[in-house]
Short mmCIF file of C-alpha atoms in Angstrom, two decimals:
data_model
loop_
_atom_site.label_atom_id
_atom_site.label_comp_id
_atom_site.label_asym_id
_atom_site.label_seq_id
_atom_site.Cartn_x
_atom_site.Cartn_y
_atom_site.Cartn_z
CA MET A 1495 -26.64 -71.35 86.73
CA PRO A 1496 -27.54 -69.96 90.23
CA LYS A 1497 -27.63 -66.66 91.13
CA ALA A 1498 -28.40 -67.74 94.38
CA VAL A 1499 -28.06 -68.60 97.99
CA TYR A 1500 -30.22 -70.43 100.99
CA VAL A 1501 -28.53 -71.36 104.31
CA HIS A 1502 -30.64 -72.72 106.86
CA ILE A 1503 -29.73 -72.28 110.24
CA PRO A 1504 -32.90 -74.75 112.41
CA PHE A 1505 -31.61 -73.65 115.68
CA CYS A 1506 -34.36 -71.98 117.80
CA GLU A 1507 -33.99 -70.72 121.46
CA GLN A 1508 -38.30 -71.39 121.37
CA ILE A 1509 -40.21 -73.06 118.91
CA CYS A 1510 -43.08 -71.26 117.87
CA HIS A 1511 -46.69 -73.63 117.27
CA TYR A 1512 -47.36 -72.32 114.00
CA CYS A 1513 -43.57 -73.26 112.26
CA ASP A 1514 -42.90 -76.91 110.29
CA PHE A 1515 -39.80 -75.76 109.58
CA ASN A 1516 -36.96 -77.75 109.75
CA LYS A 1517 -35.30 -76.81 113.86
CA VAL A 1518 -34.47 -77.57 116.67
CA PHE A 1519 -34.03 -76.66 120.52
CA LEU A 1520 -30.44 -74.63 120.91
CA LYS A 1521 -29.24 -76.06 123.91
CA GLY A 1522 -27.26 -78.45 124.31
CA GLN A 1523 -27.07 -78.58 119.90
CA PRO A 1524 -23.56 -78.86 118.02
CA VAL A 1525 -23.45 -75.56 116.59
CA ASP A 1526 -20.12 -74.78 116.55
CA GLU A 1527 -19.70 -78.29 114.76
CA TYR A 1528 -22.52 -77.37 112.48
CA VAL A 1529 -21.49 -74.03 111.16
CA ALA A 1530 -18.00 -76.35 110.14
CA ALA A 1531 -20.50 -78.45 107.75
CA CYS A 1532 -22.67 -75.55 106.60
CA GLU A 1533 -18.27 -74.07 105.29
CA GLN A 1534 -17.96 -77.59 103.70
CA GLU A 1535 -21.03 -78.51 102.37
CA MET A 1536 -20.37 -74.61 100.55
CA GLN A 1537 -16.68 -75.86 99.07
CA ALA A 1538 -18.05 -79.18 97.39
CA THR A 1539 -21.61 -77.53 96.04
CA VAL A 1540 -19.70 -75.31 94.55
CA ALA A 1541 -16.95 -77.48 93.20
CA GLN A 1542 -19.62 -79.99 91.92
CA PHE A 1543 -21.85 -77.13 90.55
CA PRO A 1544 -19.76 -73.49 90.20
CA PHE A 1545 -21.12 -70.37 89.76
CA GLU A 1546 -20.41 -67.03 87.88
CA GLU A 1547 -21.74 -64.46 90.08
CA ILE A 1548 -24.11 -64.68 93.13
CA GLU A 1549 -26.76 -61.71 93.26
CA THR A 1550 -28.37 -62.23 96.83
CA VAL A 1551 -27.55 -64.20 100.10
CA TYR A 1552 -30.81 -65.32 102.54
CA VAL A 1553 -29.32 -66.95 105.66
CA GLY A 1554 -33.20 -68.19 107.84
CA GLY A 1555 -34.36 -70.44 109.96
CA GLY A 1556 -35.15 -71.66 112.46
CA THR A 1557 -33.15 -68.47 113.91
CA PRO A 1558 -29.60 -67.39 112.78
CA SER A 1559 -29.92 -64.44 115.36
CA ALA A 1560 -29.86 -67.28 118.75
CA LEU A 1561 -26.23 -68.03 117.09
CA SER A 1562 -23.96 -66.22 119.52
CA ALA A 1563 -21.32 -63.32 117.98
CA ASN A 1564 -18.71 -65.93 117.23
CA GLN A 1565 -20.90 -68.13 115.71
CA LEU A 1566 -22.53 -65.74 113.29
CA GLU A 1567 -18.93 -64.13 112.44
CA LYS A 1568 -17.64 -67.68 111.05
CA LEU A 1569 -20.29 -68.03 108.91
CA LEU A 1570 -20.72 -64.58 107.26
CA GLY A 1571 -17.27 -65.44 106.37
CA SER A 1572 -17.70 -68.34 105.08
CA ILE A 1573 -20.24 -67.04 102.82
CA ASN A 1574 -17.75 -65.15 101.90
CA ASP A 1575 -15.36 -65.79 101.13
CA ILE A 1576 -16.24 -69.22 99.43
CA PHE A 1577 -19.62 -66.84 97.47
CA ARG A 1578 -18.15 -63.74 96.93
CA PRO A 1579 -22.20 -61.85 96.90
CA LYS A 1580 -23.06 -58.82 94.78
CA GLY A 1581 -26.06 -57.79 96.55
CA GLU A 1582 -28.64 -58.39 98.66
CA PHE A 1583 -27.76 -59.96 101.58
CA THR A 1584 -30.26 -61.11 104.08
CA ILE A 1585 -30.66 -62.54 107.65
CA GLU A 1586 -33.25 -63.45 109.55
CA ILE A 1587 -33.29 -62.12 113.41
CA ASN A 1588 -36.12 -62.09 116.04
CA PRO A 1589 -36.85 -58.96 118.45
CA GLY A 1590 -34.89 -59.09 121.84
CA ASN A 1591 -32.04 -61.92 120.25
CA ALA A 1592 -29.99 -59.61 117.90
CA GLU A 1593 -27.76 -57.59 120.16
CA ASP A 1594 -25.99 -55.08 119.25
CA GLU A 1595 -22.68 -57.03 119.34
CA LYS A 1596 -24.28 -59.44 116.90
CA LEU A 1597 -25.79 -56.49 114.60
CA ASP A 1598 -22.24 -55.69 114.62
CA VAL A 1599 -20.33 -58.86 112.83
CA MET A 1600 -23.66 -58.39 110.48
CA LYS A 1601 -22.89 -55.04 109.60
CA ALA A 1602 -18.94 -56.01 109.04
CA ALA A 1603 -20.25 -59.01 106.93
CA GLY A 1604 -21.67 -57.34 104.46
CA ILE A 1605 -25.32 -58.01 105.69
CA ASN A 1606 -27.39 -54.88 104.14
CA ARG A 1607 -31.24 -56.47 104.94
CA LEU A 1608 -32.97 -57.39 107.60
CA SER A 1609 -35.78 -60.04 108.35
CA ILE A 1610 -37.37 -59.37 111.48
CA GLY A 1611 -39.96 -61.92 112.62
CA VAL A 1612 -42.57 -59.49 114.35
CA GLN A 1613 -45.51 -61.16 113.32
CA ALA A 1614 -48.01 -59.30 115.87
CA PHE A 1615 -47.99 -56.45 118.42
CA GLN A 1616 -50.59 -57.86 121.02
CA GLU A 1617 -48.65 -59.38 123.40
CA ASP A 1618 -51.18 -62.07 124.86
CA LEU A 1619 -51.07 -62.87 121.06
CA LEU A 1620 -47.80 -63.32 120.65
CA GLN A 1621 -47.25 -65.82 123.65
CA LYS A 1622 -50.31 -68.03 122.78
CA ILE A 1623 -48.59 -68.46 119.35
CA GLY A 1624 -45.42 -69.52 121.29
CA ARG A 1625 -43.18 -66.41 121.24
CA THR A 1626 -41.20 -64.80 123.35
CA HIS A 1627 -40.44 -61.14 122.74
CA ASN A 1628 -42.86 -58.39 123.69
CA GLU A 1629 -43.92 -55.19 121.63
CA ASN A 1630 -40.86 -53.61 123.06
CA ASP A 1631 -38.37 -54.78 121.73
CA ILE A 1632 -39.74 -54.86 118.09
CA TYR A 1633 -39.45 -51.39 118.66
CA ASP A 1634 -36.01 -51.13 120.73
CA THR A 1635 -34.42 -53.95 117.67
CA ILE A 1636 -35.25 -51.85 115.44
CA ALA A 1637 -33.77 -49.03 116.27
CA ARG A 1638 -30.85 -50.95 117.16
CA ALA A 1639 -30.52 -51.76 114.00
CA ARG A 1640 -30.99 -48.45 112.39
CA LYS A 1641 -27.85 -47.51 114.64
CA PHE A 1642 -25.67 -49.87 112.79
CA GLY A 1643 -26.71 -48.22 109.50
CA LEU A 1644 -28.91 -51.82 109.28
CA ASP A 1645 -32.03 -49.61 107.46
CA ASN A 1646 -33.14 -51.95 104.86
CA ILE A 1647 -35.27 -53.72 106.98
CA SER A 1648 -38.46 -56.48 106.09
CA ILE A 1649 -41.16 -56.81 108.89
CA ASP A 1650 -42.91 -60.64 109.23
CA LEU A 1651 -46.41 -60.25 109.56
CA MET A 1652 -49.57 -62.57 109.89
CA PHE A 1653 -53.07 -62.56 110.36
CA GLY A 1654 -55.62 -65.65 110.60
CA LEU A 1655 -54.34 -66.49 114.07
CA PRO A 1656 -56.67 -68.28 117.04
CA HIS A 1657 -58.18 -65.16 118.37
CA GLN A 1658 -56.82 -62.79 116.71
CA SER A 1659 -60.11 -60.01 115.73
CA ILE A 1660 -60.33 -57.88 113.07
CA GLU A 1661 -59.70 -55.29 115.53
CA MET A 1662 -56.60 -56.65 116.66
CA PHE A 1663 -55.07 -57.33 112.93
CA THR A 1664 -55.86 -53.22 112.56
CA GLU A 1665 -53.52 -52.41 115.13
CA THR A 1666 -50.90 -54.39 114.15
CA LEU A 1667 -50.99 -52.74 110.57
CA GLN A 1668 -51.38 -49.74 111.97
CA LYS A 1669 -48.36 -49.77 114.35
CA ALA A 1670 -46.16 -51.75 111.89
CA VAL A 1671 -47.21 -48.84 109.16
CA GLU A 1672 -45.97 -46.25 111.72
CA LEU A 1673 -42.21 -47.84 111.98
CA ASP A 1674 -41.34 -46.79 108.26
CA VAL A 1675 -39.66 -50.33 107.38
CA PRO A 1676 -39.21 -50.21 103.97
CA HIS A 1677 -40.32 -53.95 103.44
CA PHE A 1678 -43.30 -56.34 104.65
CA SER A 1679 -44.06 -59.96 104.37
CA ALA A 1680 -47.67 -60.71 105.54
CA TYR A 1681 -49.08 -64.09 105.48
CA SER A 1682 -52.46 -65.85 106.48
CA LEU A 1683 -51.43 -68.79 108.98
CA LYS A 1684 -51.88 -72.34 107.51
CA VAL A 1685 -52.05 -75.18 110.30
CA GLU A 1686 -49.42 -77.16 109.01
CA GLU A 1687 -48.35 -81.36 110.69
CA LYS A 1688 -45.72 -81.69 113.00
CA THR A 1689 -46.47 -78.20 114.70
CA ILE A 1690 -48.13 -77.36 117.90
CA PHE A 1691 -50.95 -76.08 116.44
CA HIS A 1692 -52.28 -79.36 114.57
CA GLN A 1693 -52.31 -81.03 118.11
CA LEU A 1694 -54.74 -78.97 118.98
CA PHE A 1695 -56.48 -78.81 116.21
CA ARG A 1696 -57.02 -82.10 115.93
CA LYS A 1697 -58.41 -82.19 119.16
CA GLY A 1698 -60.49 -79.52 118.48
CA LYS A 1699 -58.48 -76.88 120.52
CA LEU A 1700 -57.61 -74.52 118.30
CA GLN A 1701 -60.20 -71.53 118.15
CA LEU A 1702 -59.29 -69.61 114.42
CA PRO A 1703 -61.49 -66.94 112.82
CA THR A 1704 -64.44 -67.17 110.60
CA GLU A 1705 -63.14 -67.52 106.94
CA ASP A 1706 -64.72 -64.32 106.18
CA ASP A 1707 -62.50 -62.61 108.70
CA GLU A 1708 -59.76 -64.27 107.54
CA VAL A 1709 -60.49 -62.94 104.10
CA ALA A 1710 -60.97 -59.33 105.11
CA MET A 1711 -57.51 -59.44 107.71
CA TYR A 1712 -56.07 -59.67 103.90
CA ASP A 1713 -58.53 -57.45 102.03
CA LEU A 1714 -57.62 -55.36 104.43
CA LEU A 1715 -53.76 -56.02 104.62
CA ILE A 1716 -53.34 -55.01 100.76
CA ASN A 1717 -55.76 -51.40 101.37
CA THR A 1718 -54.19 -50.71 104.42
CA LEU A 1719 -50.49 -51.25 103.26
CA ILE A 1720 -51.13 -49.54 99.34
CA ASN A 1721 -51.93 -46.62 100.67
CA SER A 1722 -49.48 -46.28 103.36
CA GLY A 1723 -47.07 -46.37 100.04
CA TYR A 1724 -46.73 -49.98 99.66
CA ASN A 1725 -46.24 -51.51 96.51
CA HIS A 1726 -47.84 -55.27 96.54
CA TYR A 1727 -45.52 -56.92 94.15
CA GLU A 1728 -46.19 -60.27 95.06
CA ILE A 1729 -49.66 -62.45 96.55
CA SER A 1730 -48.37 -61.71 100.59
CA ASN A 1731 -45.24 -58.81 99.82
CA PHE A 1732 -44.67 -55.77 99.85
CA GLY A 1733 -41.88 -52.61 99.28
CA LYS A 1734 -41.37 -49.42 98.54
CA LEU A 1735 -39.91 -48.75 95.27
CA GLY A 1736 -36.74 -50.40 94.63
CA PHE A 1737 -37.09 -52.22 98.25
CA GLU A 1738 -38.22 -55.81 96.79
CA SER A 1739 -37.03 -59.12 97.60
CA LYS A 1740 -34.13 -59.83 95.40
CA HIS A 1741 -33.85 -62.85 96.56
CA ASN A 1742 -37.43 -64.32 96.89
CA LEU A 1743 -37.96 -63.05 93.42
CA THR A 1744 -34.98 -65.66 92.32
CA TYR A 1745 -37.96 -68.09 93.70
CA TRP A 1746 -40.82 -66.67 92.09
CA ASN A 1747 -38.63 -65.92 88.62
CA ASN A 1748 -38.61 -69.63 88.61
CA GLU A 1749 -34.68 -69.53 88.83
CA GLU A 1750 -31.82 -71.89 90.15
CA TYR A 1751 -30.71 -71.46 93.69
CA TYR A 1752 -28.07 -72.99 96.37
CA GLY A 1753 -29.69 -74.58 99.00
CA ILE A 1754 -27.08 -75.08 102.39
CA GLY A 1755 -28.13 -76.60 105.33
CA ALA A 1756 -29.96 -79.44 107.46
CA GLY A 1757 -32.94 -79.65 105.74
CA ALA A 1758 -32.34 -76.72 103.34
CA HIS A 1759 -33.77 -77.03 99.72
CA GLY A 1760 -32.02 -76.18 96.11
CA TYR A 1761 -32.31 -75.94 92.18
CA VAL A 1762 -29.46 -76.73 90.38
CA ASN A 1763 -28.40 -77.54 87.17
CA GLY A 1764 -32.17 -78.91 86.43
CA PHE A 1765 -32.31 -80.95 89.76
CA ARG A 1766 -34.54 -79.62 93.04
CA TYR A 1767 -33.14 -81.68 95.45
CA ALA A 1768 -33.37 -81.27 99.68
CA ASN A 1769 -31.28 -81.78 102.16
CA VAL A 1770 -31.65 -84.38 105.46
CA GLY A 1771 -33.13 -82.67 108.28
CA PRO A 1772 -31.41 -84.44 111.58
CA ILE A 1773 -28.56 -82.10 112.80
CA LYS A 1774 -26.43 -85.18 113.46
CA LYS A 1775 -27.24 -86.43 110.68
CA TYR A 1776 -26.38 -83.36 108.37
CA ILE A 1777 -23.16 -82.82 110.02
CA SER A 1778 -22.08 -87.17 109.52
CA LEU A 1779 -23.03 -87.28 106.15
CA VAL A 1780 -20.70 -83.20 104.84
CA GLU A 1781 -17.61 -84.46 107.08
CA THR A 1782 -18.03 -88.01 104.90
CA LYS A 1783 -19.41 -86.75 101.87
CA GLY A 1784 -18.69 -83.51 101.95
CA LEU A 1785 -23.65 -82.78 100.75
CA SER A 1786 -25.88 -84.70 102.55
CA LYS A 1787 -28.39 -84.73 99.93
CA MET A 1788 -31.58 -86.60 101.22
CA GLU A 1789 -33.52 -86.25 97.56
CA ASN A 1790 -32.51 -85.08 94.35
CA HIS A 1791 -35.44 -85.43 91.61
CA LYS A 1792 -34.36 -83.99 88.09
CA VAL A 1793 -37.79 -81.46 87.24
CA THR A 1794 -39.66 -81.94 83.77
CA ASP A 1795 -40.17 -80.20 81.40
CA ASN A 1796 -44.04 -80.32 82.20
CA GLU A 1797 -42.97 -79.25 86.03
CA ARG A 1798 -41.03 -76.85 84.99
CA ILE A 1799 -43.63 -75.03 82.92
CA GLU A 1800 -46.43 -75.70 85.41
CA GLU A 1801 -44.35 -74.15 88.02
CA GLU A 1802 -43.55 -71.41 85.90
CA MET A 1803 -47.17 -70.87 85.71
CA PHE A 1804 -47.99 -70.85 89.24
CA LEU A 1805 -44.59 -69.58 90.90
CA GLY A 1806 -44.73 -66.58 88.18
CA LEU A 1807 -48.54 -65.84 89.21
CA ARG A 1808 -48.33 -65.22 92.88
CA LYS A 1809 -45.71 -62.04 91.11
CA ILE A 1810 -48.42 -59.18 90.16
CA GLU A 1811 -47.24 -58.63 87.20
CA GLY A 1812 -47.71 -62.30 86.34
CA VAL A 1813 -46.34 -64.17 84.19
CA SER A 1814 -44.01 -63.02 81.74
CA VAL A 1815 -45.99 -64.52 78.04
CA SER A 1816 -41.97 -63.20 75.73
CA GLN A 1817 -39.52 -65.05 78.94
CA PHE A 1818 -42.43 -67.69 78.75
CA MET A 1819 -42.13 -68.54 74.83
CA GLU A 1820 -38.25 -68.04 75.12
CA ARG A 1821 -37.99 -70.86 77.93
CA TYR A 1822 -40.53 -73.56 76.08
CA GLN A 1823 -40.42 -72.30 72.88
CA LYS A 1824 -44.09 -72.30 73.40
CA SER A 1825 -46.50 -70.00 74.40
CA PRO A 1826 -48.90 -70.34 77.45
CA TYR A 1827 -51.84 -70.44 75.44
CA ASP A 1828 -50.51 -72.63 73.60
CA ILE A 1829 -50.61 -75.24 76.97
CA PHE A 1830 -53.28 -73.97 78.86
CA GLY A 1831 -55.57 -71.86 75.98
CA LYS A 1832 -58.53 -73.44 77.77
CA GLU A 1833 -57.90 -72.66 81.45
CA ILE A 1834 -56.88 -69.30 80.79
CA ASP A 1835 -59.77 -68.25 78.95
CA GLN A 1836 -62.14 -69.44 81.68
CA LEU A 1837 -60.24 -67.93 84.31
CA ASN A 1838 -60.19 -65.07 82.35
CA GLU A 1839 -64.53 -65.22 82.19
CA GLN A 1840 -64.33 -65.68 85.94
CA LYS A 1841 -62.05 -61.92 86.30
CA LEU A 1842 -59.58 -64.32 88.29
CA LEU A 1843 -56.94 -63.33 85.65
CA ASN A 1844 -56.05 -60.29 83.67
CA ILE A 1845 -54.83 -61.02 79.94
CA THR A 1846 -52.27 -58.36 77.76
CA LYS A 1847 -49.94 -59.53 74.53
CA GLU A 1848 -47.01 -59.23 77.16
CA ARG A 1849 -48.35 -60.89 80.52
CA ILE A 1850 -50.94 -63.31 82.73
CA SER A 1851 -51.55 -62.35 86.40
CA LEU A 1852 -54.01 -62.15 89.17
CA THR A 1853 -56.78 -60.09 89.09
CA ARG A 1854 -58.06 -58.61 92.60
CA LYS A 1855 -60.63 -61.38 92.70
CA GLY A 1856 -57.99 -63.54 91.86
CA LEU A 1857 -55.55 -63.07 94.63
CA PHE A 1858 -58.19 -63.87 97.29
CA VAL A 1859 -58.66 -67.87 95.92
CA ALA A 1860 -54.74 -67.98 94.59
CA ASN A 1861 -54.62 -71.94 95.11
CA GLU A 1862 -57.64 -72.94 93.43
CA VAL A 1863 -56.26 -71.06 90.37
CA PHE A 1864 -52.91 -72.67 90.07
CA GLU A 1865 -54.41 -76.16 90.11
CA LYS A 1866 -55.87 -75.27 87.07
CA PHE A 1867 -52.03 -75.46 85.61
CA LEU A 1868 -51.19 -78.53 86.83
CA LEU A 1869 -50.63 -81.06 83.79
#
């Protein structure tokens, strides 16, 4: 039974060159109708699959803070009325587009965690990746958020970006740590299809750091944040004690969650589903049917076992052997004994009686490790 909700807001005032999430330019879009459709989908989803208690909500995008204050108030009010969340309530915002009026609405609606898309501190680099904010917008947005008591802040950073040097990433980390926020998510660039960067890459016009430099950036990230008092609790995530992302742990713990909105994914009653992406099609389907599922896949036992391993191994603490046995009536060693032994010999896994986790060496080749657990 789901204890978490993800709500997708696909509208953006600017399309970032690396982003492959479901998104559209805000101008001219039926935003009010979309917000109303999200409320209808929430109601229909809960009617079909009731919940006992919602522990986390995450409003992502796109750019949720691109909505007007009135639209945000309507959306967040619907979430509160239908799901009555009890714990972590996160919304993504961009530096420079979360005015005081919007922050006031967020605070009044019970938002208690902000995820801010900083990515980098060098303004030339921000322009090259399609961001519209500048360095001062970062400081201003965080200061104003704290003024409203919104001090549980997570910052997104990126490395392995075009034209990004190790020295630039060092500077970004230094400035980020000085902000003294309780959480960081930091991701290496993956050139995804249907993005501006992919078009440039195909034309040979995307100047990326070398693989060695990208590895050095990840090593620098880990060392800098650990030495600054952050707990490295997931491959790409670092938090001060008690500030780990409870919502994202839902995914890594292979637990169920509702997905609301165009292009959103969910996992309910043993089925993983995806909503249609086009905005008008989403609205039309919800208005006529209440739901807008494009895909609805029954997760097989083998798929659940695979996901338990590669999602669990994303966490630094790794996979719980006892939880695995409780869920599947077998231990990981019964199913993957040979693979675990091989990875252990290669010093890519730490093995204890209760846990299987990646070593520091394993973190740098995580995807190769995960592939070993496909049945």
